[in-house]
CSV table of C-alpha atoms in Angstrom, one decimal:
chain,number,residue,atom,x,y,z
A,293,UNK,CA,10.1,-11.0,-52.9
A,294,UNK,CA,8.5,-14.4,-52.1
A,295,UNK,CA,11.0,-15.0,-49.2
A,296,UNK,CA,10.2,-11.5,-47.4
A,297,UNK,CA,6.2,-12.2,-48.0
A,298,UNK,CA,7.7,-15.5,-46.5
A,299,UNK,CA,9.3,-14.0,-43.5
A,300,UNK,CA,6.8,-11.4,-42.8
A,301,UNK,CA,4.1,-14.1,-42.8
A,302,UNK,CA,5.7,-16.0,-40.2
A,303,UNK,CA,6.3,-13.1,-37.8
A,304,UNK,CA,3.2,-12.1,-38.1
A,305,UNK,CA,1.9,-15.7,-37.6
A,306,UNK,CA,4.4,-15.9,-34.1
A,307,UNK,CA,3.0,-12.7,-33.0
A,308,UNK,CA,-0.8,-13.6,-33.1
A,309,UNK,CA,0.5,-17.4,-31.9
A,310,UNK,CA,2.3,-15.0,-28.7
A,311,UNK,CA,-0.8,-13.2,-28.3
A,312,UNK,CA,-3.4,-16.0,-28.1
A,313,UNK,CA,-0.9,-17.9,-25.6
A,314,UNK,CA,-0.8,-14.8,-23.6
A,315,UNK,CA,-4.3,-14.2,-23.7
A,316,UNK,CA,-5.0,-18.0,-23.1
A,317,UNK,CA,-2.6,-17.7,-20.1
A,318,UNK,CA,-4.1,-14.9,-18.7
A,319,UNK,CA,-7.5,-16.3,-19.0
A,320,UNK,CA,-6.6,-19.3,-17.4
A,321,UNK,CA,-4.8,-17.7,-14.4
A,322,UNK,CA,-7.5,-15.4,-13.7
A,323,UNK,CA,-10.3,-18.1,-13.1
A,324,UNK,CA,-8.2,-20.9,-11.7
A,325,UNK,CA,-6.1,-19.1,-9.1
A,326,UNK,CA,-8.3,-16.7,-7.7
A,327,UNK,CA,-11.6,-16.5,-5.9
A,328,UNK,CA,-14.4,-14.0,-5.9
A,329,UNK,CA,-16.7,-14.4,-2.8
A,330,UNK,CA,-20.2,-13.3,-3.2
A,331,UNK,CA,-20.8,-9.8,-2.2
A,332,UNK,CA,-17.7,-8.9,-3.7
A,333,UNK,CA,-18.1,-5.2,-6.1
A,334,UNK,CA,-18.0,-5.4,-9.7
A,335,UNK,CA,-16.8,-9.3,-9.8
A,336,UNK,CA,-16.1,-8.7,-13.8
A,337,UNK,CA,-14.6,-5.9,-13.4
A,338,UNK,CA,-12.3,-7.3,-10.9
A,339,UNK,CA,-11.2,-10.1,-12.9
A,340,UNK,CA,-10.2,-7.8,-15.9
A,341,UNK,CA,-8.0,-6.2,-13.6
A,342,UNK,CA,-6.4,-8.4,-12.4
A,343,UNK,CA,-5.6,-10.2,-16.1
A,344,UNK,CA,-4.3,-7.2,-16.9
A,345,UNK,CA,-2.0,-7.3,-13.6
A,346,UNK,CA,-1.0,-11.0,-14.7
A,347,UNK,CA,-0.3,-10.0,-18.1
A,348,UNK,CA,1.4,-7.5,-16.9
A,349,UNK,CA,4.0,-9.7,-15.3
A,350,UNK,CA,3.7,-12.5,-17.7
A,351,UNK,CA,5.4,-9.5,-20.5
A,352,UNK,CA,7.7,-8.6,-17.9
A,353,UNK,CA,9.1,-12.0,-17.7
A,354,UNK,CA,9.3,-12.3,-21.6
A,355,UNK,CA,11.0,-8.9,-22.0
A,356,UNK,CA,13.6,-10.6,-18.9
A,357,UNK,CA,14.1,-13.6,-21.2
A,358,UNK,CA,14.2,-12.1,-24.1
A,359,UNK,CA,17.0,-9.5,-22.8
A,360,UNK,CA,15.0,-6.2,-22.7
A,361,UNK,CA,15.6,-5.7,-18.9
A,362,UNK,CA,14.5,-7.2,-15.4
A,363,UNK,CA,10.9,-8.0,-15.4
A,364,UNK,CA,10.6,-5.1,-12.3
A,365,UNK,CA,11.5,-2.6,-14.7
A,366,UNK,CA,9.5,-3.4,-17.5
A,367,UNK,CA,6.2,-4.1,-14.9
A,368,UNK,CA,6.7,-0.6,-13.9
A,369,UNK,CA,6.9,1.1,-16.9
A,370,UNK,CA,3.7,-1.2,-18.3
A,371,UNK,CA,1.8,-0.4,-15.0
A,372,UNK,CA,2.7,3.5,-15.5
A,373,UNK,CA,1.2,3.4,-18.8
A,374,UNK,CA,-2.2,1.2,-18.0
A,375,UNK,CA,-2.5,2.3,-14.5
A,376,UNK,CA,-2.3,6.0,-14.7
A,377,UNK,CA,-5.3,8.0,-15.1
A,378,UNK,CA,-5.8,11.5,-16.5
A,379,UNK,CA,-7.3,14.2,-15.5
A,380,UNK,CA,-7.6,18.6,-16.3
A,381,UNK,CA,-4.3,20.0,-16.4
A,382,UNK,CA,-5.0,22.9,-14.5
A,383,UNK,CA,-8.7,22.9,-12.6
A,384,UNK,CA,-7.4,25.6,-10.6
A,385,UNK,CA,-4.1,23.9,-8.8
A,386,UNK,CA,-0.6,24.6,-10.2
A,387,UNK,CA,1.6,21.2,-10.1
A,388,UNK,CA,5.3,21.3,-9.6
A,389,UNK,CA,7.7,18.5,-9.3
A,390,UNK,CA,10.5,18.9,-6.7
A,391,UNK,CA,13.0,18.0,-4.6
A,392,UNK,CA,12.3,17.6,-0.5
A,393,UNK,CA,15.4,16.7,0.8
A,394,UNK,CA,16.9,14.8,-1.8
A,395,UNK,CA,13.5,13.4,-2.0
A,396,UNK,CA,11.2,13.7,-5.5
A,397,UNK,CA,7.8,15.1,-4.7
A,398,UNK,CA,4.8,16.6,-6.5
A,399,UNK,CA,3.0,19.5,-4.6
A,400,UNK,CA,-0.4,20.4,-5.7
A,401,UNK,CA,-1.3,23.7,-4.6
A,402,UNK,CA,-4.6,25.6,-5.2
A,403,UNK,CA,-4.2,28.9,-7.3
A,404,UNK,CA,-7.1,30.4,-5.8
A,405,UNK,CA,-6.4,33.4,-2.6
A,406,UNK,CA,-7.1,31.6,0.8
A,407,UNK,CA,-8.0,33.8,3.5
A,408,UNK,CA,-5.5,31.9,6.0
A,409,UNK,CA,-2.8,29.3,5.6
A,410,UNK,CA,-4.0,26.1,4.0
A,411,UNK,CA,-4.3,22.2,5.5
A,412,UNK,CA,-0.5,20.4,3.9
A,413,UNK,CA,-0.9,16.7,3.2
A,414,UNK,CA,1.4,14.4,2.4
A,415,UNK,CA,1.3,11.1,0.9
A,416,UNK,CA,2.9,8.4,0.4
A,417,UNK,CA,1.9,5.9,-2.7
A,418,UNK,CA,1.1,2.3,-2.3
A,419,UNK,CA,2.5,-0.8,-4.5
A,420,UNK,CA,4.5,-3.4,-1.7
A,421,UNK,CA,7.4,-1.2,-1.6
A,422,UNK,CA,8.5,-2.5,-4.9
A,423,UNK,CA,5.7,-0.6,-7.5
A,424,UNK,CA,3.4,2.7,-7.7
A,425,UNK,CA,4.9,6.0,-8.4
A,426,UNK,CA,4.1,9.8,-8.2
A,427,UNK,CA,2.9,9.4,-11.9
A,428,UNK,CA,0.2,6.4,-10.8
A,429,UNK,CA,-1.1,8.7,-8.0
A,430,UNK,CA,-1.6,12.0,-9.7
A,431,UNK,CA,-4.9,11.7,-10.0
A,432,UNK,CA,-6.0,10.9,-7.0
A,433,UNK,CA,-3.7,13.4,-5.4
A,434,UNK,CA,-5.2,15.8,-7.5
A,435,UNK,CA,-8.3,15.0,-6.6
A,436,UNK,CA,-7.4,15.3,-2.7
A,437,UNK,CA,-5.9,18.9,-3.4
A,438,UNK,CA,-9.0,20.2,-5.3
A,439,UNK,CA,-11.8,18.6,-3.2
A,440,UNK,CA,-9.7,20.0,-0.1
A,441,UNK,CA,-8.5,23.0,-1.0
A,442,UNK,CA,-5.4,21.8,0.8
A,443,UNK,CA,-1.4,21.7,-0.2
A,444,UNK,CA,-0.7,17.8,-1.3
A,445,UNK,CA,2.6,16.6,-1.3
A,446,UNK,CA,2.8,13.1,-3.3
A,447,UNK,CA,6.5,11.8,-2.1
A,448,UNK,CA,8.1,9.8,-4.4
A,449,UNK,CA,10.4,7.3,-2.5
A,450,UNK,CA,12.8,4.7,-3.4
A,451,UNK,CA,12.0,1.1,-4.3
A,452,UNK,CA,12.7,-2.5,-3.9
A,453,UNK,CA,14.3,-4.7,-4.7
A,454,UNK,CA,16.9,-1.8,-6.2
A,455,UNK,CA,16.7,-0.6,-2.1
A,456,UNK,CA,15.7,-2.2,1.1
A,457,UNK,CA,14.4,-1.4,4.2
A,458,UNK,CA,14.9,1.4,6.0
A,459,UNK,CA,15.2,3.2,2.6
A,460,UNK,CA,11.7,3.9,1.8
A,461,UNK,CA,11.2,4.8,5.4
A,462,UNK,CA,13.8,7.2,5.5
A,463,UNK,CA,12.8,8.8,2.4
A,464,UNK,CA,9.3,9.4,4.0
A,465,UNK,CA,10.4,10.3,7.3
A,466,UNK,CA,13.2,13.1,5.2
A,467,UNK,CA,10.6,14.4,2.7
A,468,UNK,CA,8.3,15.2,5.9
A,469,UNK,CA,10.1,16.5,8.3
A,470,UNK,CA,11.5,18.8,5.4
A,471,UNK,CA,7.7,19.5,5.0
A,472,UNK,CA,7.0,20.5,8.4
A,473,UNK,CA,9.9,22.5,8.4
A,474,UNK,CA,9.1,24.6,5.0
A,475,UNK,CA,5.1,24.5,5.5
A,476,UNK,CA,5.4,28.8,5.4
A,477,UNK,CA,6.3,28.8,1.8
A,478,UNK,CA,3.6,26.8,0.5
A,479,UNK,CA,1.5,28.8,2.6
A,480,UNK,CA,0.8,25.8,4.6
A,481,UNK,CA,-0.5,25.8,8.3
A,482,UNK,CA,2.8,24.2,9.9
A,483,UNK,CA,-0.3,22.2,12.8
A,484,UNK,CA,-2.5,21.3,10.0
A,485,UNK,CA,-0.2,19.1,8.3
A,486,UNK,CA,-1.5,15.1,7.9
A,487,UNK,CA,0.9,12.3,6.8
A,488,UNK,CA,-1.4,9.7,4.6
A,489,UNK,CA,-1.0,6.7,2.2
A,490,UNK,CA,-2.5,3.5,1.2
A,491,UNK,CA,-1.5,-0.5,1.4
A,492,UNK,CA,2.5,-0.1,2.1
A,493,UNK,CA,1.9,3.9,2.1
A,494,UNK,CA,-0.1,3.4,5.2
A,495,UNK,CA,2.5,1.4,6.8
A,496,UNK,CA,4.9,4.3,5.7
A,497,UNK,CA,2.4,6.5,7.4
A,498,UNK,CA,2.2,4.8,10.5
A,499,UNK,CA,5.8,4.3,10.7
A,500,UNK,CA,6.7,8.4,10.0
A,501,UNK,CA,4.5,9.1,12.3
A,502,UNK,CA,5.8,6.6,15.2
A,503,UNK,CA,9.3,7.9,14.3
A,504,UNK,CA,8.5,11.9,14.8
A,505,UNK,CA,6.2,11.3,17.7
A,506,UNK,CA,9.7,9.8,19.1
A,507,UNK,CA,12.4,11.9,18.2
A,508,UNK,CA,14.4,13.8,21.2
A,509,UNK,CA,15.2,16.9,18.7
A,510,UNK,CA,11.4,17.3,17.1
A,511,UNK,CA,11.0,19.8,19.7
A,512,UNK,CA,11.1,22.9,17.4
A,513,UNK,CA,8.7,21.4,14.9
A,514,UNK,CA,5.1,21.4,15.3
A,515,UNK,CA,2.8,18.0,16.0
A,516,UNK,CA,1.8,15.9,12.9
A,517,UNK,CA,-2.2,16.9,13.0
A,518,UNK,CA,-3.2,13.7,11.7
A,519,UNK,CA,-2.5,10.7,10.2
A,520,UNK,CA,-4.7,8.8,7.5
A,521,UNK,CA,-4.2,4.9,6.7
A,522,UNK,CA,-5.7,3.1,3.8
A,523,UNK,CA,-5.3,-0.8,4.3
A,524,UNK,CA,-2.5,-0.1,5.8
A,525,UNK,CA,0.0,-3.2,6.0
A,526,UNK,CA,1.3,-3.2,9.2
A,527,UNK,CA,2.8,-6.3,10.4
A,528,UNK,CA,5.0,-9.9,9.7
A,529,UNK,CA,4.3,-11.7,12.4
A,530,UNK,CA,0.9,-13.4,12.0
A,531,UNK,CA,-0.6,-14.6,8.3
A,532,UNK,CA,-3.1,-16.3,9.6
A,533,UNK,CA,-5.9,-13.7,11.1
A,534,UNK,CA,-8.8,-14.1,10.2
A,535,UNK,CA,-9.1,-11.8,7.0
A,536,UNK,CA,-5.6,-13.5,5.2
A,537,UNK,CA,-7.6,-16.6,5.6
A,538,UNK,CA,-10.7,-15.6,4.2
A,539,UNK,CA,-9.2,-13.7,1.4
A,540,UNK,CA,-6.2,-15.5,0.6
A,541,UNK,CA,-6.8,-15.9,-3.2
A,542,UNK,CA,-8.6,-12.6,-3.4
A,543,UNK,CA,-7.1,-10.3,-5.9
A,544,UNK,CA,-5.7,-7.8,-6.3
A,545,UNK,CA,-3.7,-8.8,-3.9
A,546,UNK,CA,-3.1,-12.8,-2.6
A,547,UNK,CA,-1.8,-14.0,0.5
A,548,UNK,CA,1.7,-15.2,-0.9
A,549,UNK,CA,1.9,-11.8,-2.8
A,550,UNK,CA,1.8,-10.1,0.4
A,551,UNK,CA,4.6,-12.2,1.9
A,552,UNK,CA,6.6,-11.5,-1.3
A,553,UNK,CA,6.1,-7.7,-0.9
A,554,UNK,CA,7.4,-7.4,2.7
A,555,UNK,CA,10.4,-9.9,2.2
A,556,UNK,CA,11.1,-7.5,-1.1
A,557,UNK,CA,10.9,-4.8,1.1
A,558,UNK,CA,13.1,-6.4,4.2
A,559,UNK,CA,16.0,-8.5,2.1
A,560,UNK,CA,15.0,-9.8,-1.1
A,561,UNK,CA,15.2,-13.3,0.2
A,562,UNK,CA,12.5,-15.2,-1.1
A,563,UNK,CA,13.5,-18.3,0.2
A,564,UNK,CA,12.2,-17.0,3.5
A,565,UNK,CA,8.6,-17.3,2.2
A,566,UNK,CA,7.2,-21.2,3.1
A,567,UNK,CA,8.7,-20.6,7.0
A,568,UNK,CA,7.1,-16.9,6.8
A,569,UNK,CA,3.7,-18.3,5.7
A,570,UNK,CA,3.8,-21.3,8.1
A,571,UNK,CA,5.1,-19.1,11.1
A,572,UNK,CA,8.1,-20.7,11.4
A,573,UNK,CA,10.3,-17.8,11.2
A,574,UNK,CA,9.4,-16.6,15.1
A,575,UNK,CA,10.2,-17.8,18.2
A,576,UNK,CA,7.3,-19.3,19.8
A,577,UNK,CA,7.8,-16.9,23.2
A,578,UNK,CA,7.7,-13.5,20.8
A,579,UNK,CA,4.7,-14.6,19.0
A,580,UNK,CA,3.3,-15.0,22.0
A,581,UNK,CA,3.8,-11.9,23.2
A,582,UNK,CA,2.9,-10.3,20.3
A,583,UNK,CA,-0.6,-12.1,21.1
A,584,UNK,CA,-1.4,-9.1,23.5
A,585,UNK,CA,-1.9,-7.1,20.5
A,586,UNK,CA,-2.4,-9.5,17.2
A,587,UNK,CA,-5.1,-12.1,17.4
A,588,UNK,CA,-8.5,-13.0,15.9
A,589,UNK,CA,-10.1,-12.4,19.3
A,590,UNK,CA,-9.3,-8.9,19.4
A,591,UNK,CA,-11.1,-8.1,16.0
A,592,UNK,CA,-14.3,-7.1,16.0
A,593,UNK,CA,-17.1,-9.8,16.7
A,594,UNK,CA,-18.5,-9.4,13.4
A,595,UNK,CA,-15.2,-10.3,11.4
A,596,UNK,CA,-15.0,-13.4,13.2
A,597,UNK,CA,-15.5,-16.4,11.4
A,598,UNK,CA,-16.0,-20.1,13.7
A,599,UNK,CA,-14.0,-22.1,11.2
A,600,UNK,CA,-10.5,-19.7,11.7
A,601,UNK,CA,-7.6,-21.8,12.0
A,602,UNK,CA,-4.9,-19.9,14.2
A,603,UNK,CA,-1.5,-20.9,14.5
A,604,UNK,CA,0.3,-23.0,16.7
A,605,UNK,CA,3.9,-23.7,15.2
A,606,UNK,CA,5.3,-24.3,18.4
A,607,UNK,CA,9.1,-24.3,16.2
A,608,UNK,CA,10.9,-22.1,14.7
A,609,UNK,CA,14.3,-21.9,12.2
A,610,UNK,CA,16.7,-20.0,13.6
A,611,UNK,CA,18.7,-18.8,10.9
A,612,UNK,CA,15.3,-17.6,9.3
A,613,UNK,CA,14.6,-15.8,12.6
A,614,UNK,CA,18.1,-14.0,12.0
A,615,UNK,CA,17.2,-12.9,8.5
A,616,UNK,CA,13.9,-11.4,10.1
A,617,UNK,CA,14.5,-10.1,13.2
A,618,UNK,CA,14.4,-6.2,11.6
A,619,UNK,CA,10.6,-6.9,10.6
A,620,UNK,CA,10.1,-6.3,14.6
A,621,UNK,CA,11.3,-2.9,14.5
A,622,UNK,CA,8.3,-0.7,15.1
A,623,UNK,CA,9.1,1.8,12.1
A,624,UNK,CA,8.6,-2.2,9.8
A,625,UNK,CA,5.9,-3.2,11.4
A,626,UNK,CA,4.2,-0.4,13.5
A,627,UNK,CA,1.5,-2.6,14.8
A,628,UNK,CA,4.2,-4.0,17.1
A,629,UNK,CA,5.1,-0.6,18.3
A,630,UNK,CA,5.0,-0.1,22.4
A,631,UNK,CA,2.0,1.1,24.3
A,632,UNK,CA,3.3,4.7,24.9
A,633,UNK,CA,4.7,4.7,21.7
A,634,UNK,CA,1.0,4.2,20.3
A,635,UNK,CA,-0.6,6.9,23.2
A,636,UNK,CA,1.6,9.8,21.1
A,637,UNK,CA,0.2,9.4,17.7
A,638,UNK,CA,-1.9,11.8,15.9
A,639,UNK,CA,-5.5,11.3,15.7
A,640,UNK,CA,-6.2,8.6,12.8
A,641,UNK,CA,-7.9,7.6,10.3
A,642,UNK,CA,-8.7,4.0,8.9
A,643,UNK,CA,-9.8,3.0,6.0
A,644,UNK,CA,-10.1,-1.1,5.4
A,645,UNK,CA,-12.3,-3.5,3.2
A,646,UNK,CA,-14.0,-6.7,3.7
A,647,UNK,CA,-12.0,-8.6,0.8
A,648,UNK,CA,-8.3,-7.2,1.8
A,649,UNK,CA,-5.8,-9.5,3.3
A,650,UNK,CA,-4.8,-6.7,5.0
A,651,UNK,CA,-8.3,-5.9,6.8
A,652,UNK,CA,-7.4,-7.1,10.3
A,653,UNK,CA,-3.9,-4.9,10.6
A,654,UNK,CA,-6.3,-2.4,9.8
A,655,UNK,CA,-8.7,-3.6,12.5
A,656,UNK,CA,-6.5,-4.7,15.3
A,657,UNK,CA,-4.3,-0.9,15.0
A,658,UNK,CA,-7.5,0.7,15.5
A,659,UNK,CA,-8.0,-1.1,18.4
A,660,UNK,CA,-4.5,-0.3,19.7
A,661,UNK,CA,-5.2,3.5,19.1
A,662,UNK,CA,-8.6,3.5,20.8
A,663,UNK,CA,-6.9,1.6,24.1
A,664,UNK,CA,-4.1,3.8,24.1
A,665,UNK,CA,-6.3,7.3,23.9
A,666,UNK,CA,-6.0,7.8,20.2
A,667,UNK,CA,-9.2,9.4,18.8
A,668,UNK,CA,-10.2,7.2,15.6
A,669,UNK,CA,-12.7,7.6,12.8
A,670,UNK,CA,-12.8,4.6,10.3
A,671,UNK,CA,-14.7,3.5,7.8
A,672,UNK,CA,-15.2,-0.1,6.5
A,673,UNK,CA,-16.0,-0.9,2.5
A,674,UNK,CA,-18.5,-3.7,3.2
A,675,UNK,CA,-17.9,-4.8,-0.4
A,676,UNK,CA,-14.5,-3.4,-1.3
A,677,UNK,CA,-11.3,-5.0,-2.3
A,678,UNK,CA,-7.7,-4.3,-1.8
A,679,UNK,CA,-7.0,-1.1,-4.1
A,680,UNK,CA,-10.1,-0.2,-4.7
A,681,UNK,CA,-9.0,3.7,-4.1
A,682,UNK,CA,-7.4,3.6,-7.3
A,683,UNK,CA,-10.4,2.9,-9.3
A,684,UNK,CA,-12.6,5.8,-8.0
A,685,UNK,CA,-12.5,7.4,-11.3
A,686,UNK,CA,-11.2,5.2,-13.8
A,687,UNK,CA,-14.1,5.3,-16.7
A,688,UNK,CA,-15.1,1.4,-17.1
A,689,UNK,CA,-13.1,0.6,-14.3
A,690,UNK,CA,-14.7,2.9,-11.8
A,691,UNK,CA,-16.3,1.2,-8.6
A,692,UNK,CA,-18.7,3.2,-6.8
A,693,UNK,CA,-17.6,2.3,-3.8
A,694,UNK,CA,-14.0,3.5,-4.6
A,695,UNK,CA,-15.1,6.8,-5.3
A,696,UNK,CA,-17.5,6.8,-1.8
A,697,UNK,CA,-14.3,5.9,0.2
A,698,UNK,CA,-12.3,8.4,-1.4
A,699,UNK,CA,-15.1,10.8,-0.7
A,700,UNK,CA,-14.9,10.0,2.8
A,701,UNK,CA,-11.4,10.4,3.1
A,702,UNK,CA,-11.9,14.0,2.0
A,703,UNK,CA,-14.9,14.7,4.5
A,704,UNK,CA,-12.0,13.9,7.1
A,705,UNK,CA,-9.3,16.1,5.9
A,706,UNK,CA,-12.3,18.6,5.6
A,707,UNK,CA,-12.6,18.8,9.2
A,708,UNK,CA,-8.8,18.9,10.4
């Protein structure tokens, strides 16, 4: 009896000894490797979330080490479980999970009699290609569906690292055009169908959108009526505009993390990431003449900041440039897309924030749009954050300026 009060004791005593180095770690990581700029929402709310993202990974590694799985796996079944929030069962929509095309989906439908065929929107989740799921997006996409009174399709595409690019593309660009093709049995308006998502949903969105515009046998299906990006990620070439400068430690999402994502998302190679960073993995001539369409200067005056730093790597690796050359590929990076390319897109919508990495792609595509005859409405969260959609109703962990943005992405879909 002693020797199992013995054992228990000390298990118990390695458990709380685990917990307090996890929670000293977390702790730790939270104020030492990021930065919260003044003006910046809910600064303590912030920081809890993103200790609960590093402890997130911090148990996925454990459960690696300790044999329970790869530390992706376990991430995204901890994220599904902490991330999700929950909402009415019915509030008027009936919810089914499908198949489009080989494709899992959830379509939210109103129950209620419409007197015509309703608005279809589909979108596509964020989470760097690698996380986020139909589960971590229900209620948002509920939301959408009830405040529109529109059909929502939330697609549920294939991930990195288990698939690469094109897959999660493909799976978009399927689950879509099945979509557009089928809008008469959801009672769905077959021109009133929008393509949306946020962080590597928008790029999804952009790229879908590029491709259908594009293709020779699209004849028989109707136009895409809209598009709607949300910090969209939309290009590899650059990492140091103005707004991954400014915001480089700025959670939720860092610099560095951003690099990871897209090389997850083009070949797993990590190795890539110091010459992708440093902008060594271009030729000097392509950069260049990307520069017609990705520089500080073409920002907005008001994002401009006297102390930016662009870059002038005037070398490049070679062999790095062969492992990246598909990040060019306008359906990758849509940004880089050609003029007349950009000239056929839907009507768009932006969404970026101040303290996003990602705020000048946002930026610098609406600028492409608007030169290339694209009607644009954005709107800019002055004090926003990278993800902040996906605290718009999160008890404690709402920000009031998630829910306005969310509320202004319904006022557009309102009026397609």
């Amino acid at each position: 009896m002693d020797l199992v009060i013995w054992s228990l004791a000390m298990t118990a005593a390695l458990v709380v000894g685990l917990f307090v180095l996890l929670v000293s770690g977390v702790i730790c990581t939270v104020f030492t490797e990021s930065v919260l700029p003044p003006g910046i929402q809910g600064a303590g709310k912030l920081r809890l979330i993103y200790g609960i993202q590093v402890a997130i990974g911090t148990l996925g590694n454990m459960a690696q080490s300790l044999g329970f799985g790869p530390q992706v796996t376990v991430v995204r079944y901890l994220r599904a479980k902490v991330l999700r929030t929950r909402h009415e069962e019915e509030a008027g929509l009936s919810i089914q999970d499908e198949q489009f095309d080989g494709v899992p989906v959830r379509v939210y439908q109103p129950r209620s009699a419409s007197a015509g065929k309703r608005r279809g929107i589909l979108f596509f989740h964020g989470g760097g290609w690698v996380f986020g799921s139909i589960n971590e997006y229900d209620h948002l996409c509920w939301y959408i569906a009830k405040e529109t009174d529109s059909v929502v399709v939330s697609v549920g595409y294939r991930l990195a690292p288990e698939h690469r690019y094109p897959t999660q593309f493909e799976d978009c660009l399927n689950a879509t055009l099945h979509f557009l093709k089928t809008a008469d049995h959801y009672g769905v308006d077959g021109s009133r169908i929008v393509v949306s998502g946020d962080s590597a949903g928008g790029n999804l969105t952009a790229a879908v959108c590029l491709r259908i515009t594009t293709m020779k046998d699209s004849s028989g299906l109707p136009p895409l009526c809209a598009q709607v990006m949300i910090y969209p990620a939309l290009q590899m070439v650059d990492f140091s505009l103005p707004s991954y400068q400014q915001n480089q430690y700025v959670p939720v999402l860092f610099r560095t993390r951003m690099i990871f994502f897209y090389l997850q998302y083009l070949n797993g190679d990590m190795s890539l990431g110091e010459d992708v960073l440093s902008g060594h993995h271009l030729p000097v001539e392509i950069k260049t003449n990307y520069r017609r369409w990705i520089k500080a200067d073409l920002i907005p005056s008001e994002f401009q900041v006297a102390d930016h730093k662009p870059n002038l790597v005037l070398t490049h690796e070679e062999d790095v440039y062969d492992l990246v050359k598909p990040s060019l590929e306008p359906t990758f990076s849509p940004l880089l897309a050609s003029d007349a390319a950009i000239g056929r897109l839907p009507p768009a919508y932006i969404l970026t924030c101040e303290f996003d990495v990602l705020r000048d792609d946002g930026l610098l595509f609406k600028r492409r749009l608007e030169d290339n005859g694209v009607p644009v409405t954005s709107y800019h969260v002055q004090d926003g954050f990278h993800g902040i959609i996906s605290f718009f109703d999160n008890g404690y962990l709402t920000f009031p300026s998630g829910k306005q943005a969310v509320d202004s992405i319904v006022s557009f879909l309102k009026d397609v």
